[in-house]
Coordinates of C-alpha atoms in Angstrom, one line a residue:
M241 CA -4.8 21.4 33.5
D242 CA -7.5 23.9 33.0
E243 CA -5.3 26.8 34.3
E244 CA -1.8 27.5 33.3
P245 CA 0.4 26.8 36.4
A246 CA 3.2 29.0 37.4
I247 CA 6.6 28.3 35.9
L248 CA 9.5 27.9 38.3
D249 CA 12.6 30.0 38.0
R250 CA 15.1 28.8 35.4
P251 CA 17.1 30.3 32.5
V252 CA 15.0 32.8 30.5
E253 CA 15.5 31.1 27.2
T254 CA 14.4 27.7 28.5
K255 CA 11.6 29.2 30.4
S256 CA 10.2 31.0 27.3
H257 CA 10.5 28.0 25.1
T258 CA 8.8 25.6 27.6
N259 CA 6.1 28.1 28.4
A260 CA 5.3 28.6 24.7
A261 CA 5.2 24.9 24.2
L262 CA 3.0 24.4 27.2
K263 CA 0.3 26.9 26.1
E264 CA -0.3 25.0 22.9
T265 CA 0.4 21.4 23.9
L266 CA -2.1 21.7 26.8
E267 CA -4.7 21.9 23.9
D268 CA -3.4 19.6 21.2
Y269 CA -0.4 17.7 22.8
T270 CA 1.8 18.4 19.9
L271 CA 5.0 16.9 21.4
R272 CA 3.8 14.2 23.7
F273 CA 1.5 11.7 25.3
A274 CA -2.2 12.6 25.5
P275 CA -3.1 12.5 29.2
R276 CA -6.2 10.9 30.7
S277 CA -7.3 14.2 32.2
Y278 CA -7.7 15.6 28.7
R279 CA -9.3 12.5 27.1
T280 CA -12.9 13.2 28.1
W281 CA -14.6 12.1 24.8
S282 CA -16.5 8.9 24.5
A283 CA -15.2 6.2 22.1
G284 CA -18.1 7.0 19.7
V285 CA -17.3 10.7 19.5
V286 CA -13.6 10.0 18.8
S287 CA -14.6 7.5 16.2
V288 CA -17.0 9.8 14.4
S289 CA -14.4 12.6 14.5
A290 CA -11.7 10.4 13.0
L291 CA -14.0 9.2 10.2
G292 CA -15.0 12.8 9.5
G293 CA -11.5 13.4 8.4
I294 CA -11.9 11.0 5.5
A295 CA -14.6 13.1 3.9
Y296 CA -12.2 14.1 1.2
L297 CA -13.2 14.0 -2.5
A298 CA -9.7 13.0 -3.6
D299 CA -10.9 9.3 -3.5
F300 CA -13.4 10.1 -6.2
A301 CA -10.6 11.7 -8.3
I302 CA -8.2 8.8 -7.6
G303 CA -10.8 6.1 -8.5
A304 CA -11.7 8.0 -11.7
N305 CA -8.0 8.5 -12.7
I306 CA -7.0 4.9 -12.3
G307 CA -10.1 3.6 -14.0
I308 CA -9.7 6.0 -17.0
S309 CA -6.1 4.9 -17.3
Y310 CA -6.3 1.2 -16.7
G311 CA -10.0 0.2 -17.0
T312 CA -12.6 -0.9 -14.5
G313 CA -11.3 -4.5 -13.9
N314 CA -7.7 -3.4 -13.2
A315 CA -8.9 -0.5 -11.1
L316 CA -11.2 -2.7 -8.9
L317 CA -8.5 -5.3 -8.3
G318 CA -6.0 -2.5 -7.5
I319 CA -8.4 -1.0 -5.0
G320 CA -8.9 -4.4 -3.5
I321 CA -5.1 -4.9 -3.0
F322 CA -5.0 -1.4 -1.5
A323 CA -7.7 -2.2 1.0
V324 CA -6.1 -5.4 2.2
V325 CA -2.7 -3.8 2.7
I326 CA -4.2 -0.9 4.6
M327 CA -6.2 -3.2 6.9
L328 CA -3.2 -5.4 7.7
T329 CA -0.8 -2.6 8.4
G330 CA -3.3 -0.2 10.0
F331 CA -4.6 -2.5 12.7
P332 CA -1.4 -2.7 14.9
L333 CA -0.8 1.1 14.5
A334 CA -4.4 2.0 15.5
Y335 CA -4.3 -0.3 18.4
Y336 CA -1.1 1.1 19.8
A337 CA -2.3 4.7 19.4
A338 CA -5.6 4.0 21.2
R339 CA -4.2 1.8 23.9
Y340 CA -1.2 4.0 24.8
N341 CA -2.6 7.4 23.7
I342 CA 0.3 8.4 21.5
D343 CA 0.5 9.5 17.8
L344 CA 2.3 7.7 15.0
D345 CA 5.5 9.6 15.5
L346 CA 5.8 8.5 19.1
I347 CA 4.9 4.9 18.1
T348 CA 7.5 5.1 15.3
R349 CA 10.3 6.2 17.8
G350 CA 10.0 3.0 19.8
S351 CA 9.3 0.7 16.9
G352 CA 12.7 0.5 15.3
F353 CA 13.6 4.1 14.6
G354 CA 15.0 5.8 17.7
Y355 CA 14.4 9.3 19.1
Y356 CA 15.8 11.2 16.2
G357 CA 15.5 8.4 13.6
S358 CA 11.7 9.0 13.3
V359 CA 12.2 12.6 12.2
V360 CA 12.5 11.4 8.6
T361 CA 9.1 9.6 8.9
N362 CA 7.6 12.9 10.2
V363 CA 8.7 14.5 7.0
I364 CA 7.1 11.8 5.0
F365 CA 3.9 12.3 6.8
A366 CA 4.0 16.1 6.5
T367 CA 4.5 15.6 2.8
F368 CA 1.4 13.5 2.7
T369 CA -0.6 16.2 4.4
F370 CA 0.4 19.0 2.0
I371 CA 0.0 16.8 -1.1
F372 CA -3.6 15.9 -0.2
F373 CA -4.3 19.4 1.1
A374 CA -3.3 20.6 -2.4
L375 CA -5.4 17.9 -4.1
E376 CA -8.5 18.8 -2.0
G377 CA -7.9 22.5 -2.5
S378 CA -7.7 22.0 -6.3
I379 CA -11.0 20.2 -6.2
M380 CA -12.6 23.1 -4.2
A381 CA -11.2 25.7 -6.6
Q382 CA -12.8 23.8 -9.5
G383 CA -16.1 24.0 -7.6
L384 CA -15.8 27.7 -6.9
E385 CA -14.9 28.4 -10.5
L386 CA -17.8 26.3 -11.8
G387 CA -20.4 27.6 -9.3
L388 CA -19.3 31.2 -8.5
G389 CA -17.1 32.1 -11.4
I390 CA -14.1 32.6 -9.1
P391 CA -10.8 32.2 -11.1
V392 CA -9.0 29.0 -10.2
A393 CA -5.9 30.8 -8.9
W394 CA -8.0 32.8 -6.4
G395 CA -9.9 29.6 -5.5
Y396 CA -6.6 28.0 -4.5
L397 CA -5.9 30.9 -2.2
I398 CA -9.4 30.9 -0.7
S399 CA -9.3 27.1 0.0
T400 CA -6.0 27.6 1.8
L401 CA -6.9 30.6 3.9
M402 CA -10.3 29.5 5.1
V403 CA -9.0 26.6 7.2
I404 CA -6.5 28.6 9.3
P405 CA -9.1 29.9 11.9
L406 CA -10.3 26.3 12.5
V407 CA -6.9 24.6 12.7
I408 CA -5.4 26.9 15.3
Y409 CA -7.8 25.7 18.0
G410 CA -6.7 22.1 18.0
M411 CA -8.7 18.9 18.8
K412 CA -11.7 20.4 20.6
A413 CA -12.7 22.5 17.6
L414 CA -12.0 19.7 15.1
A415 CA -14.1 17.2 17.0
K416 CA -17.1 19.6 17.0
L417 CA -16.7 20.4 13.3
Q418 CA -16.5 16.7 12.2
V419 CA -19.4 15.5 14.4
W420 CA -21.8 18.3 13.2
T421 CA -20.9 18.2 9.4
T422 CA -20.7 14.4 8.9
P423 CA -24.5 13.7 8.6
L424 CA -25.0 16.4 5.9
W425 CA -22.0 15.2 4.0
L426 CA -23.1 11.6 4.0
I427 CA -26.6 12.5 2.6
M428 CA -25.2 14.8 -0.1
M429 CA -22.7 12.1 -1.2
V430 CA -24.8 9.0 -1.0
L431 CA -28.1 10.3 -2.4
P432 CA -26.9 11.0 -6.0
F433 CA -25.2 7.6 -6.3
G434 CA -28.3 5.8 -5.2
Y435 CA -30.4 7.8 -7.5
L436 CA -28.2 7.0 -10.5
L437 CA -28.4 3.2 -9.8
L438 CA -32.2 3.4 -9.6
R439 CA -32.8 5.8 -12.6
H440 CA -30.1 4.4 -14.9
P441 CA -29.5 0.7 -14.0
E442 CA -27.9 0.2 -17.4
S443 CA -24.9 2.2 -16.1
V444 CA -23.8 -0.8 -14.0
S445 CA -23.1 -3.0 -17.1
S446 CA -21.3 -0.1 -18.8
F447 CA -19.2 0.4 -15.7
F448 CA -18.0 -3.2 -15.6
A449 CA -17.4 -3.2 -19.4
Y450 CA -15.2 -0.1 -19.4
G451 CA -11.7 -0.8 -20.7
G452 CA -9.9 2.4 -20.0
A453 CA -7.4 4.2 -22.1
D454 CA -5.2 1.2 -22.9
G455 CA -8.0 -1.3 -23.4
K456 CA -5.7 -4.2 -22.7
G457 CA -8.0 -6.0 -20.3
V458 CA -7.1 -7.2 -16.9
N459 CA -3.4 -7.7 -16.4
F460 CA -1.2 -7.8 -13.3
G461 CA 1.0 -4.9 -14.3
S462 CA -2.0 -2.5 -14.6
V463 CA -3.5 -3.8 -11.4
M464 CA -0.3 -3.0 -9.5
L465 CA 0.0 0.5 -11.1
A466 CA -3.6 1.2 -10.0
A467 CA -2.8 -0.2 -6.5
G468 CA 0.3 1.9 -6.3
V469 CA -1.7 5.1 -6.8
C470 CA -4.3 4.1 -4.2
L471 CA -1.5 3.1 -1.7
S472 CA -0.4 6.7 -1.7
L473 CA -3.1 7.0 0.9
I474 CA -1.4 4.5 3.3
A475 CA -0.2 7.4 5.5
Q476 CA -3.8 8.3 6.1
I477 CA -3.6 6.0 9.2
A478 CA -1.4 8.7 10.8
E479 CA -4.3 11.2 10.5
Q480 CA -6.7 8.7 12.0
I481 CA -4.3 8.1 14.8
D482 CA -4.2 11.9 15.5
Y483 CA -7.8 11.4 16.7
L484 CA -7.5 7.8 18.1
R485 CA -4.8 8.9 20.6
F486 CA -7.6 10.6 22.4
M487 CA -9.6 7.4 23.0
P488 CA -10.8 6.9 26.6
P489 CA -9.2 4.2 28.8
K490 CA -10.2 0.6 27.8
T491 CA -12.2 -1.1 30.6
P492 CA -14.3 -4.2 30.9
E493 CA -17.4 -2.0 30.8
N494 CA -16.6 -0.2 27.5
S495 CA -14.5 -3.0 25.9
R496 CA -16.8 -3.7 22.9
K497 CA -17.4 0.0 22.1
W498 CA -13.7 0.6 22.5
W499 CA -12.7 -2.1 20.1
A500 CA -15.4 -1.2 17.6
A501 CA -14.3 2.4 17.6
V502 CA -10.6 1.5 17.1
L503 CA -11.4 -1.0 14.2
V504 CA -13.8 1.2 12.4
A505 CA -12.0 4.5 12.7
G506 CA -8.5 3.0 12.5
P507 CA -7.9 0.5 9.6
G508 CA -11.6 0.6 8.9
W509 CA -11.3 4.0 7.2
V510 CA -10.1 2.1 4.1
I511 CA -13.6 0.5 3.6
F512 CA -15.1 3.9 3.2
G513 CA -12.1 5.1 1.1
A514 CA -12.3 2.1 -1.3
L515 CA -16.1 2.6 -1.7
K516 CA -15.5 6.2 -2.6
Q517 CA -12.9 5.3 -5.2
I518 CA -15.3 2.8 -6.7
V519 CA -18.1 5.4 -6.8
G520 CA -15.7 7.9 -8.3
L521 CA -14.9 5.5 -11.1
F522 CA -18.6 4.6 -11.6
L523 CA -19.5 8.3 -11.9
A524 CA -16.6 8.9 -14.3
V525 CA -17.7 6.1 -16.6
Y526 CA -21.3 7.3 -16.6
I527 CA -20.2 10.8 -17.5
I528 CA -17.9 9.6 -20.3
A529 CA -20.7 7.6 -21.8
N530 CA -23.6 10.2 -21.3
V531 CA -22.2 13.7 -21.3
A532 CA -20.8 15.6 -24.2
D533 CA -17.0 16.1 -23.8
G534 CA -17.4 14.0 -20.7
A535 CA -13.9 12.6 -20.9
T536 CA -12.4 16.0 -20.1
I537 CA -14.3 16.4 -16.8
A538 CA -15.0 12.9 -15.7
N539 CA -12.1 12.8 -13.1
Q540 CA -13.3 16.1 -11.4
P541 CA -15.6 15.3 -8.4
V542 CA -17.4 18.6 -8.7
H543 CA -18.5 17.8 -12.2
Q544 CA -19.3 14.2 -11.2
F545 CA -21.8 15.3 -8.6
L546 CA -23.1 18.3 -10.7
E547 CA -24.1 16.0 -13.6
I548 CA -26.0 13.6 -11.3
Y549 CA -27.7 16.4 -9.3
Q550 CA -28.8 18.0 -12.6
D551 CA -30.6 14.8 -13.5
M552 CA -32.5 15.1 -10.2
M553 CA -33.3 18.8 -9.8
P554 CA -33.1 22.3 -11.5
H555 CA -29.7 23.4 -12.6
W556 CA -29.4 26.3 -10.1
L557 CA -30.2 24.0 -7.2
A558 CA -27.9 21.3 -8.5
M559 CA -25.0 23.8 -8.9
T560 CA -25.7 25.1 -5.3
L561 CA -25.6 21.6 -3.8
A562 CA -22.5 20.6 -5.8
V563 CA -20.6 23.6 -4.5
I564 CA -21.8 23.1 -0.9
L565 CA -20.7 19.4 -1.0
V566 CA -17.2 20.4 -2.3
V567 CA -16.8 23.1 0.3
I568 CA -17.9 20.9 3.2
S569 CA -15.7 18.0 2.1
Q570 CA -12.7 20.3 1.6
I571 CA -13.0 21.9 5.0
K572 CA -13.6 18.5 6.8
I573 CA -10.4 17.0 5.4
N574 CA -8.2 20.0 5.0
V575 CA -8.5 21.1 8.6
T576 CA -7.2 17.6 9.5
N577 CA -4.4 17.9 6.9
A578 CA -3.4 21.2 8.1
Y579 CA -3.6 20.2 11.8
S580 CA -1.7 16.9 11.4
G581 CA 0.9 18.4 9.1
S582 CA 1.6 21.2 11.7
L583 CA 2.0 18.6 14.4
A584 CA 4.5 16.6 12.3
W585 CA 6.6 19.7 11.4
T586 CA 6.5 21.1 14.9
N587 CA 7.5 17.8 16.5
S588 CA 10.5 17.3 14.2
F589 CA 11.7 20.9 14.4
T590 CA 11.6 21.0 18.1
R591 CA 13.3 17.6 18.5
V592 CA 16.2 18.6 16.2
T593 CA 16.7 22.2 17.3
K594 CA 15.4 22.1 20.9
H595 CA 13.4 25.2 20.1
Y596 CA 9.6 25.5 20.0
P597 CA 8.5 28.1 17.4
G598 CA 4.8 27.5 17.9
R599 CA 2.5 25.2 15.9
L600 CA 0.9 28.1 14.0
V601 CA 4.2 28.7 12.3
F602 CA 4.1 25.3 10.8
V603 CA 0.4 25.5 9.9
L604 CA 1.3 28.4 7.7
F605 CA 4.4 26.7 6.4
N606 CA 2.5 23.5 5.4
L607 CA -0.3 25.6 3.8
A608 CA 2.3 27.6 1.8
I609 CA 3.8 24.4 0.3
A610 CA 0.3 23.1 -0.6
L611 CA -0.6 26.4 -2.2
I612 CA 2.5 26.2 -4.4
L613 CA 1.5 22.7 -5.5
M614 CA -2.0 23.9 -6.4
E615 CA -0.7 26.9 -8.4
A616 CA 1.6 24.4 -10.2
N617 CA -1.5 22.5 -11.3
M618 CA -0.7 19.2 -9.6
F619 CA -4.0 17.8 -10.7
D620 CA -2.6 17.1 -14.2
F621 CA 0.1 14.9 -12.8
L622 CA -1.9 13.2 -10.1
N623 CA -1.1 9.6 -10.9
T624 CA 2.7 10.3 -11.0
I625 CA 2.8 12.3 -7.8
L626 CA 0.7 9.7 -5.9
G627 CA 2.5 6.7 -7.4
F628 CA 5.9 8.1 -6.3
Y629 CA 4.8 9.1 -2.9
A630 CA 3.2 5.7 -2.3
N631 CA 6.7 4.1 -2.1
C632 CA 7.7 6.3 0.8
G633 CA 4.5 5.9 2.7
I634 CA 4.5 2.1 2.2
A635 CA 8.1 1.8 3.4
W636 CA 7.4 3.7 6.6
V637 CA 4.0 2.2 7.6
V638 CA 4.9 -1.4 6.7
T639 CA 8.2 -1.1 8.7
V640 CA 6.4 0.1 11.8
A641 CA 3.6 -2.4 11.5
T642 CA 6.0 -5.2 11.0
D643 CA 8.1 -4.2 14.0
I644 CA 4.9 -4.2 16.2
A645 CA 3.5 -7.5 14.9
V646 CA 6.7 -9.5 14.3
N647 CA 9.5 -7.9 16.3
K648 CA 7.4 -7.1 19.4
Y649 CA 4.9 -10.0 19.5
L650 CA 6.5 -12.9 17.7
L651 CA 10.3 -12.4 18.1
K652 CA 10.0 -10.4 21.3
L653 CA 13.2 -8.5 20.3
S654 CA 11.4 -5.1 20.4
P655 CA 9.9 -3.9 23.7
K656 CA 6.2 -4.5 23.7
V657 CA 5.4 -1.3 25.5
P658 CA 6.1 1.7 23.1
E659 CA 8.8 4.0 24.3
F660 CA 9.1 7.6 23.1
R661 CA 10.9 9.6 25.9
R662 CA 14.3 11.2 25.3
G663 CA 17.0 9.4 27.2
M664 CA 15.2 6.1 27.0
L665 CA 15.9 5.6 23.3
Y666 CA 19.0 5.6 21.2
A667 CA 19.3 8.5 18.7
V668 CA 18.8 6.1 15.8
N669 CA 17.9 2.5 15.7
P670 CA 19.2 0.7 12.6
V671 CA 16.3 -1.8 12.5
G672 CA 13.4 0.4 11.4
F673 CA 15.5 3.2 10.0
G674 CA 17.5 0.9 7.9
A675 CA 14.6 -1.2 6.7
M676 CA 12.6 1.9 5.7
A677 CA 15.5 3.5 3.9
A678 CA 16.2 0.4 1.9
S679 CA 12.5 -0.2 1.1
A680 CA 11.8 3.4 0.0
G681 CA 15.1 3.8 -1.9
L682 CA 14.9 0.6 -3.9
S683 CA 11.1 0.9 -4.6
I684 CA 11.6 4.5 -5.9
L685 CA 14.3 3.4 -8.2
V686 CA 12.0 0.7 -9.5
F687 CA 9.2 3.2 -9.9
F688 CA 11.4 5.4 -12.1
G689 CA 12.5 2.4 -14.2
A690 CA 16.1 2.0 -13.0
F691 CA 15.8 -1.8 -13.2
G692 CA 13.9 -1.9 -16.4
S693 CA 10.3 -1.3 -17.6
A694 CA 9.2 -4.9 -16.9
I695 CA 9.4 -4.5 -13.1
K696 CA 8.5 -0.8 -13.0
P697 CA 4.8 -1.4 -12.2
Y698 CA 5.7 -3.5 -9.2
S699 CA 7.4 -0.8 -7.0
P700 CA 4.6 -1.1 -4.3
I701 CA 5.3 -4.8 -4.0
V702 CA 9.1 -4.1 -3.8
A703 CA 8.4 -1.6 -1.0
V704 CA 6.2 -4.0 1.0
V705 CA 8.4 -7.1 0.6
I706 CA 11.7 -5.3 1.6
A707 CA 10.1 -3.6 4.6
L708 CA 8.4 -6.9 5.7
V709 CA 11.6 -9.0 5.4
L710 CA 14.3 -6.5 6.4
T711 CA 12.7 -5.3 9.6
P712 CA 12.8 -8.6 11.5
A713 CA 16.1 -9.5 9.7
L714 CA 17.8 -6.4 11.1
A715 CA 16.3 -7.0 14.6
I716 CA 17.7 -10.5 14.6
A717 CA 21.1 -9.3 13.3
T718 CA 21.4 -6.6 16.0
K719 CA 19.8 -8.8 18.7
G720 CA 17.4 -5.9 19.5
K721 CA 20.1 -4.0 21.4
Y722 CA 19.3 -0.6 19.8
Y723 CA 15.7 -0.4 21.0
L724 CA 16.3 0.9 24.5
R725 CA 19.2 3.1 25.7
R726 CA 17.9 2.5 29.3
S727 CA 15.6 -0.1 30.7
D728 CA 14.7 1.9 33.9
D729 CA 13.2 5.4 33.8
G730 CA 14.0 6.0 37.5
I731 CA 10.4 6.2 38.6
D732 CA 9.0 3.7 41.1
L733 CA 5.3 4.2 40.3
P734 CA 3.7 1.7 38.0
M735 CA 3.3 2.8 34.4
F736 CA -0.2 1.2 34.0
D737 CA -3.4 0.8 36.0
E738 CA -5.2 -2.5 36.7
H739 CA -6.7 -2.6 33.2
G740 CA -3.5 -2.0 31.4
N741 CA -4.2 1.6 30.6
P742 CA -1.5 4.3 31.0
S743 CA -1.5 5.5 34.7
D744 CA -3.1 8.8 35.6
A745 CA -0.8 9.3 38.6
R746 CA 0.7 12.7 38.5
L747 CA 4.3 13.9 39.2
L748 CA 5.8 17.3 39.3
C749 CA 8.1 18.4 36.5
H750 CA 10.9 20.3 38.3
V751 CA 11.7 22.3 35.1
S752 CA 8.2 23.6 34.2
G753 CA 6.6 23.4 37.7
I754 CA 3.6 21.5 36.3
D755 CA 2.2 18.1 37.2
F756 CA 2.2 15.6 34.3
E757 CA 0.9 12.1 34.2
R758 CA 3.2 9.2 34.9
P759 CA 3.7 7.9 31.3
D760 CA 5.0 11.4 30.2
M761 CA 7.6 11.6 33.0
I762 CA 11.2 10.4 33.6
A763 CA 13.7 10.9 36.4
S764 CA 16.0 13.9 35.8
A765 CA 19.7 13.5 35.9
V766 CA 19.8 16.8 37.9
P767 CA 19.1 16.2 41.7
G768 CA 17.2 18.6 43.8
P769 CA 18.7 21.2 46.2
N770 CA 19.0 18.6 48.9
G771 CA 20.1 15.7 46.6
E772 CA 16.6 14.4 46.3
K773 CA 15.3 12.8 43.0
Q774 CA 13.6 15.1 40.6
Y775 CA 11.4 14.4 37.6
I776 CA 11.1 16.0 34.2
S777 CA 8.4 15.7 31.5
S778 CA 9.1 14.6 28.0
L779 CA 8.0 18.1 26.9
S780 CA 10.6 19.8 28.9
L781 CA 13.2 17.3 27.8
S782 CA 12.5 18.0 24.2
T783 CA 13.4 21.7 24.6
D784 CA 16.5 21.0 26.9
K785 CA 19.4 22.2 24.8
T786 CA 22.1 21.3 27.3
G787 CA 21.1 17.7 27.8
E788 CA 21.9 18.0 31.5
H789 CA 18.6 16.4 32.5
V790 CA 19.1 13.3 30.3
L791 CA 19.9 10.1 32.3
P792 CA 23.0 8.2 31.3
A793 CA 22.7 5.0 29.3
D794 CA 22.5 1.7 31.2

């Protein structure tokens, strides 16, 4: 699909909408399956690109904030719980994305939510992207103010505008950016931490002895509050998946590299995230103990690195490196935040309205919300914002992961092969949608103290338990009948090749006049001029306002 094929005659409105969608989705596959013809990267390149997206400095701020609030012991245990939950829930999602080459929204549709039911989870994910864009933008603005004297309000605007040129070019530009900047970022981040351990070994004992603001010692309530803040990052797996969906086909020859890439760049991101949170807390404790007025700046990553750099080199060079590190980190993660957020908004809007406005519209929309959050000084309310959001993210991700692991593989009530095409799915599946709504709703009530202060710290546990229990319970209660509207897509060609990878056989979409790969196609309810069977792509179906091409239910 290197050239744009001709579009067949059809109504002008449908033609313009589909044509606009095609121009962009041929680059980033906003609305659909990522075809084999586009997935030309090696497993290693995809993995490095995905891990480049976790270069954010927010982890340092999160680790510092929970440690300052609850002490080192509670923070470390909270980070441990966070890592375990992410690993367990992230694996099935990452595997499905890499194996079937679809993003988390498409996985969610066929994992208990339905064609329209997953729209709400797209909104949850889009919220994640602008919250963390705003957090990273705030960190960058702090660096620009400190290093260049740029007012914070202008720094917010600069950090927002600078990512737009990179985001509009999609996956190809992002992969190059992440691969080329990751080595420099790693050196600049790891070097000061290693230096601090060697030069000031006494800082290790101070770190473990730090009791935080409450000084109550290790207790389960504080551990869960710390874990709740960290678990706001649970939706990060969706951004990892936005890269993993471009994995090459899994074959006997590349099996080890394929699995290694999926595990490291999928759930394995949390290992790097947890380490960064611990380092952020370590640096914060060091600054509080050794820098005048350190408590006021200890949770700001730019100050964390500046203080260590200054111990290694002249002030001017330390300041330069600190600002460079902040800028590189912000660009690496915020191009991913802006890109993934625009995909989520575009997908939901097009599905609901059957109109494709262009992904750039939602790039700007997502960035505008992030800028408003920055100007509202969200950094001062970080724990509350992230603690609240964690309940929504947990409800969604745990529900989908449970549907895959339990309903698909153990109970076999959910189809093992993920389905995402319009016409094959019911509009809403009560299994996933109901479990997520109950999990998010009740855990948010717990978070805000509706059931008393004693249970308030445990809202993450409430979210996990309800999603874990209710997802299979609803599947059993409904006997799995709301997963598939149809069992046959009307195409005789096999869906997978001899290795179980999505087939690269191509069929002509009679609406767009373009060949699409087999997994993206479905038979059209509209026969050809001579009564012959015609096929339509999921992309064209998503912009079909009349619904005339949708096959009837079984």
